[in-house]
PDB file of C-alpha atoms in Angstrom:
ATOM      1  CA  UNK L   1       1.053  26.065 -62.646  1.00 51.00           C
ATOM      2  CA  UNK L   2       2.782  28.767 -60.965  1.00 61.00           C
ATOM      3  CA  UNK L   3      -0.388  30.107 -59.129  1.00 88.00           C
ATOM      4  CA  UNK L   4      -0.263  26.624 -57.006  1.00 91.00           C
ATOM      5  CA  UNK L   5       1.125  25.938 -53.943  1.00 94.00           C
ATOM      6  CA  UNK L   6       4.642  23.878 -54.644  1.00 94.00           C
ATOM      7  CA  UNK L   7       3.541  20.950 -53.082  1.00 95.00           C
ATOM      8  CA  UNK L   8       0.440  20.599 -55.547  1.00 97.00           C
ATOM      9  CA  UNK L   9       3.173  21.094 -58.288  1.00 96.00           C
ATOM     10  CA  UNK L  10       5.510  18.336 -57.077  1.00 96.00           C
ATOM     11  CA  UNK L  11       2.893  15.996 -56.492  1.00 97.00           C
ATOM     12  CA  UNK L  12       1.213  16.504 -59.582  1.00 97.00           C
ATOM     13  CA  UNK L  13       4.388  16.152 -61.348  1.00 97.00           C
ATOM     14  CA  UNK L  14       5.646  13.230 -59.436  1.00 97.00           C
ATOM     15  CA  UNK L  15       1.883  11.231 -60.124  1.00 98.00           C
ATOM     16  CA  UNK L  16       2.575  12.101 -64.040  1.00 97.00           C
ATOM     17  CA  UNK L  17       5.892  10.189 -63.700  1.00 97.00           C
ATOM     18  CA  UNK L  18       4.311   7.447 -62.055  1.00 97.00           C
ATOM     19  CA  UNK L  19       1.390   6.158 -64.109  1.00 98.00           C
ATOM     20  CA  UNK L  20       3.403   7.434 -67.497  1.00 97.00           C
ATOM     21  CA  UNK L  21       6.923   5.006 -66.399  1.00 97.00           C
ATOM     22  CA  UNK L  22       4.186   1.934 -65.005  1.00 97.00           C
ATOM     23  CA  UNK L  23       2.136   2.067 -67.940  1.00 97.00           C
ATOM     24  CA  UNK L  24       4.895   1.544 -70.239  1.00 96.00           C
ATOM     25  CA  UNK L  25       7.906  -0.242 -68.132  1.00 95.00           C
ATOM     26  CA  UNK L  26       7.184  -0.832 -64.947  1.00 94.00           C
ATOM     27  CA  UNK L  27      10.530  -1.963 -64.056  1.00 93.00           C
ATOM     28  CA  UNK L  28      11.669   1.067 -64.260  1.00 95.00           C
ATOM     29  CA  UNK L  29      10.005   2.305 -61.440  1.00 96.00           C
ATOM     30  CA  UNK L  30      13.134   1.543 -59.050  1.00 95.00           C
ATOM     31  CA  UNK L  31      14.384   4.600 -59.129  1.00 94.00           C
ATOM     32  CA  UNK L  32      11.627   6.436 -57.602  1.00 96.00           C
ATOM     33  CA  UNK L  33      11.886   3.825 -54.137  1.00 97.00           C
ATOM     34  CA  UNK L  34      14.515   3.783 -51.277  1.00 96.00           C
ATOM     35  CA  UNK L  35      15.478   0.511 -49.293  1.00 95.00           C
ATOM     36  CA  UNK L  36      13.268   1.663 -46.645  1.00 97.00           C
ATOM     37  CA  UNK L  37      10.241   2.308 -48.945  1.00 98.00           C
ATOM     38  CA  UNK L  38       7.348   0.525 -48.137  1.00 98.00           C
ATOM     39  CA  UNK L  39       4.360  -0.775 -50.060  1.00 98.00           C
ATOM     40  CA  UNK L  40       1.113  -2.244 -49.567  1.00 98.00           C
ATOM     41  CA  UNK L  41      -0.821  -3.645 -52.584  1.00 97.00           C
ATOM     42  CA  UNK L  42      -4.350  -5.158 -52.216  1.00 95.00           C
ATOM     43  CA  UNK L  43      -3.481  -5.649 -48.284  1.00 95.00           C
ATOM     44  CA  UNK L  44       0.164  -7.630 -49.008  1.00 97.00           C
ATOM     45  CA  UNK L  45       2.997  -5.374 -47.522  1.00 98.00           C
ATOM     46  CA  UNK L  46       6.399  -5.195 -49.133  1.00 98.00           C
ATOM     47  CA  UNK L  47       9.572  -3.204 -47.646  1.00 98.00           C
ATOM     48  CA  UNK L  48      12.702  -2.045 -50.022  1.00 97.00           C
ATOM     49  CA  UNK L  49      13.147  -1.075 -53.698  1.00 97.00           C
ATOM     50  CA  UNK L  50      14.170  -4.260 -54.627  1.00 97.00           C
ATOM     51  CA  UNK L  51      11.181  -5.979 -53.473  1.00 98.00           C
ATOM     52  CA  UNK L  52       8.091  -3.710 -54.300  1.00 98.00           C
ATOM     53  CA  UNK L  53      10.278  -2.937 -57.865  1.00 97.00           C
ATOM     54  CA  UNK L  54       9.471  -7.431 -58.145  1.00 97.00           C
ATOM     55  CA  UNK L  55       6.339  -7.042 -56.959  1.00 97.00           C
ATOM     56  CA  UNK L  56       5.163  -4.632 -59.398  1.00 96.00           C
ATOM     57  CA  UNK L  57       7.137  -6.444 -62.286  1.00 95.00           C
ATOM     58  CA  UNK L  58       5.451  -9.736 -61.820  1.00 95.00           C
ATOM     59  CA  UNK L  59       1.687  -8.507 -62.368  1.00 95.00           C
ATOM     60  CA  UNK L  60       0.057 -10.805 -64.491  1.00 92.00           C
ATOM     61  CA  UNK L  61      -0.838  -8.316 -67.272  1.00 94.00           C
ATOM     62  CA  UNK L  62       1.565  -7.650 -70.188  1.00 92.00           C
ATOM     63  CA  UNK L  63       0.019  -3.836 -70.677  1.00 95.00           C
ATOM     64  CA  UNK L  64      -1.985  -1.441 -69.330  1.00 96.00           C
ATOM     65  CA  UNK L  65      -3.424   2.111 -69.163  1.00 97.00           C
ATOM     66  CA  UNK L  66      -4.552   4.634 -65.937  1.00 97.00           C
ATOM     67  CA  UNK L  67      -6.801   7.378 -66.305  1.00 97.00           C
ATOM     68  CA  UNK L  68      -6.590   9.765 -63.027  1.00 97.00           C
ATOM     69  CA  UNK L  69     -10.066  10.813 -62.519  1.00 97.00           C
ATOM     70  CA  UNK L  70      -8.651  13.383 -59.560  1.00 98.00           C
ATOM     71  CA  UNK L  71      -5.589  13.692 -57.142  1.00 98.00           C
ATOM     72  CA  UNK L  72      -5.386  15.660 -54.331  1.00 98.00           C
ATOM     73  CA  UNK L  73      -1.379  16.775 -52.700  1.00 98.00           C
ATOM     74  CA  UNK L  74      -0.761  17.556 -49.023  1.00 97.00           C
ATOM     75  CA  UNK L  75       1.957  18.902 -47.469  1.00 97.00           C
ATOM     76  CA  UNK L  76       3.225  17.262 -43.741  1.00 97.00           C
ATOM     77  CA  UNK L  77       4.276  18.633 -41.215  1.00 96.00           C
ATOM     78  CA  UNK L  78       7.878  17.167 -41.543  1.00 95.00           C
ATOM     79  CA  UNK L  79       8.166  18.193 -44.991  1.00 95.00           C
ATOM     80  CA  UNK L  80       7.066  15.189 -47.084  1.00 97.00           C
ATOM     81  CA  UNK L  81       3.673  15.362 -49.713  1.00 98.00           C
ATOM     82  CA  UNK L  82       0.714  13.260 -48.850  1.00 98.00           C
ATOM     83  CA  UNK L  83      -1.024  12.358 -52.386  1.00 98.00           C
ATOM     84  CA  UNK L  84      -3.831  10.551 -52.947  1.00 98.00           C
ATOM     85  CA  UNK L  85      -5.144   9.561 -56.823  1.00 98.00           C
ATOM     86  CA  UNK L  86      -8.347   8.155 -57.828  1.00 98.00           C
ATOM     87  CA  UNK L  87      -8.429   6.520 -61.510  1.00 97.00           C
ATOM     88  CA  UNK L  88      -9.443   4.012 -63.672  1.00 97.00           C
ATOM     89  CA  UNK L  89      -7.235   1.193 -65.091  1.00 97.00           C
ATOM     90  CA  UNK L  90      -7.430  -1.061 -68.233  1.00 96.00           C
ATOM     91  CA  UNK L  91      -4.868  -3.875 -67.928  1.00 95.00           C
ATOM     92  CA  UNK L  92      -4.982  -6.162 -70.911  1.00 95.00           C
ATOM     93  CA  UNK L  93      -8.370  -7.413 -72.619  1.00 93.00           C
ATOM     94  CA  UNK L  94      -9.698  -6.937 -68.961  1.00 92.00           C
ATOM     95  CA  UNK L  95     -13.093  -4.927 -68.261  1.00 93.00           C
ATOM     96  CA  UNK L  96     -12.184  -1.205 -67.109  1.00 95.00           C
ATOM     97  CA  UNK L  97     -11.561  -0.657 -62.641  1.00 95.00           C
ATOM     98  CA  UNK L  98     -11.301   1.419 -60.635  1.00 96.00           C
ATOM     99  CA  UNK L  99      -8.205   2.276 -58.315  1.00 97.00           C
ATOM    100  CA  UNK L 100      -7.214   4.825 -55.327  1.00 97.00           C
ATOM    101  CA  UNK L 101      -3.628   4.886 -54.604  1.00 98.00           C
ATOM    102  CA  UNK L 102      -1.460   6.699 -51.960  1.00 98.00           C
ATOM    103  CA  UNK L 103       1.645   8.027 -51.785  1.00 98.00           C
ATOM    104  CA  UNK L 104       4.226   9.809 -49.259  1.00 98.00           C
ATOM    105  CA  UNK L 105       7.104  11.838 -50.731  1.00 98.00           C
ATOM    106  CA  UNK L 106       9.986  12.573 -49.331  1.00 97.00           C
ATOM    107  CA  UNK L 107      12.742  14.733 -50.291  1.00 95.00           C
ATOM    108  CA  UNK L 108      16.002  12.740 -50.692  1.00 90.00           C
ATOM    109  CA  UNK L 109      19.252  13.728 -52.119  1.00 86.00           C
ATOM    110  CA  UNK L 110      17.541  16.277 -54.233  1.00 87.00           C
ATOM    111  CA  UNK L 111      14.779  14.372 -55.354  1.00 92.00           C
ATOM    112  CA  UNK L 112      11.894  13.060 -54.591  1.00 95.00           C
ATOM    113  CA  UNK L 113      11.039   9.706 -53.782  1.00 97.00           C
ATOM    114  CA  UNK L 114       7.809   7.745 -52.691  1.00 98.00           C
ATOM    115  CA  UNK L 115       8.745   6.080 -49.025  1.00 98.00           C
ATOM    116  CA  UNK L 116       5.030   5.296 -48.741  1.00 98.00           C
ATOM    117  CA  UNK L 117       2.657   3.581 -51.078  1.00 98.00           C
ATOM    118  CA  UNK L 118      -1.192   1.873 -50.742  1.00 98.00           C
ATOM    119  CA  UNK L 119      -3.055   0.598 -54.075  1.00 98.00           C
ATOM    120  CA  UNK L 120      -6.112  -0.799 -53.739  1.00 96.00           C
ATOM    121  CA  UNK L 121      -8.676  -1.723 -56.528  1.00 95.00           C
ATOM    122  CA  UNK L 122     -12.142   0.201 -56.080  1.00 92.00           C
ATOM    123  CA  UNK L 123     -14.154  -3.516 -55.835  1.00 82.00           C
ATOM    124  CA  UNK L 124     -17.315  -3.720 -54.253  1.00 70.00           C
ATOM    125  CA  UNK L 125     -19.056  -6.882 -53.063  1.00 62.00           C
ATOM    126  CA  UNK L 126     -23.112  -6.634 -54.752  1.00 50.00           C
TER     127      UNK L 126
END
């Protein structure tokens, strides 16, 4: 790990958080948001902790697994990491999908936290 840029390290790190708090309490996931975070979820936009921490809480599945296929970290040019995952999900008795998400980290008070954030579902229309 120590042969890779530090960005790669903190984004890898921070994605391992991520999909390890959401798969098993999602609620939890407030500490990782700011009020000015924003998220966008299948195309609906939400703004503050306290409203993407709901929106995430109130998916209609009661568990569920991710399995990153790849992720890829970036660092800005005003110090944040870009990172981008690609992975699989199982949520409930539901058939496997596919995901990408993004996120934009920011240093803040000594840790990192996600101001940006894009999920959508890999669905195509056959």
């Amino acid at each position: 790990m120590g042969d890779r840029p530090i960005w790669e390290q903190i984004g890898s790190s921070f994605v391992q958080h991520y999909y390890q708090v959401f798969d098993t309490d999602r609620t939890q996931l407030g500490a990782i948001y700011t009020g000015e975070s924003c998220l966008t979820w299948e195309g609906q936009q939400f703004q503050g902790k306290a409203a993407i921490v709901e929106k995430l809480s109130s998916l209609p599945f009661t568990k569920i697994a991710h399995s990153i296929t790849a992720q890829d970290h970036q660092p800005t040019p005003d110090s944040c990491i870009l990172s981008m995952v690609v992975g699989q999900l199982k949520a409930d008795d539901d058939q496997v999908l596919g995901f990408h998400q993004t996120f934009l980290l920011k240093s803040y008070s000594s840790a990192w936290v996600c101001t940006n954030e894009i999920f959508r579902l890999a669905l195509h229309n056959l």
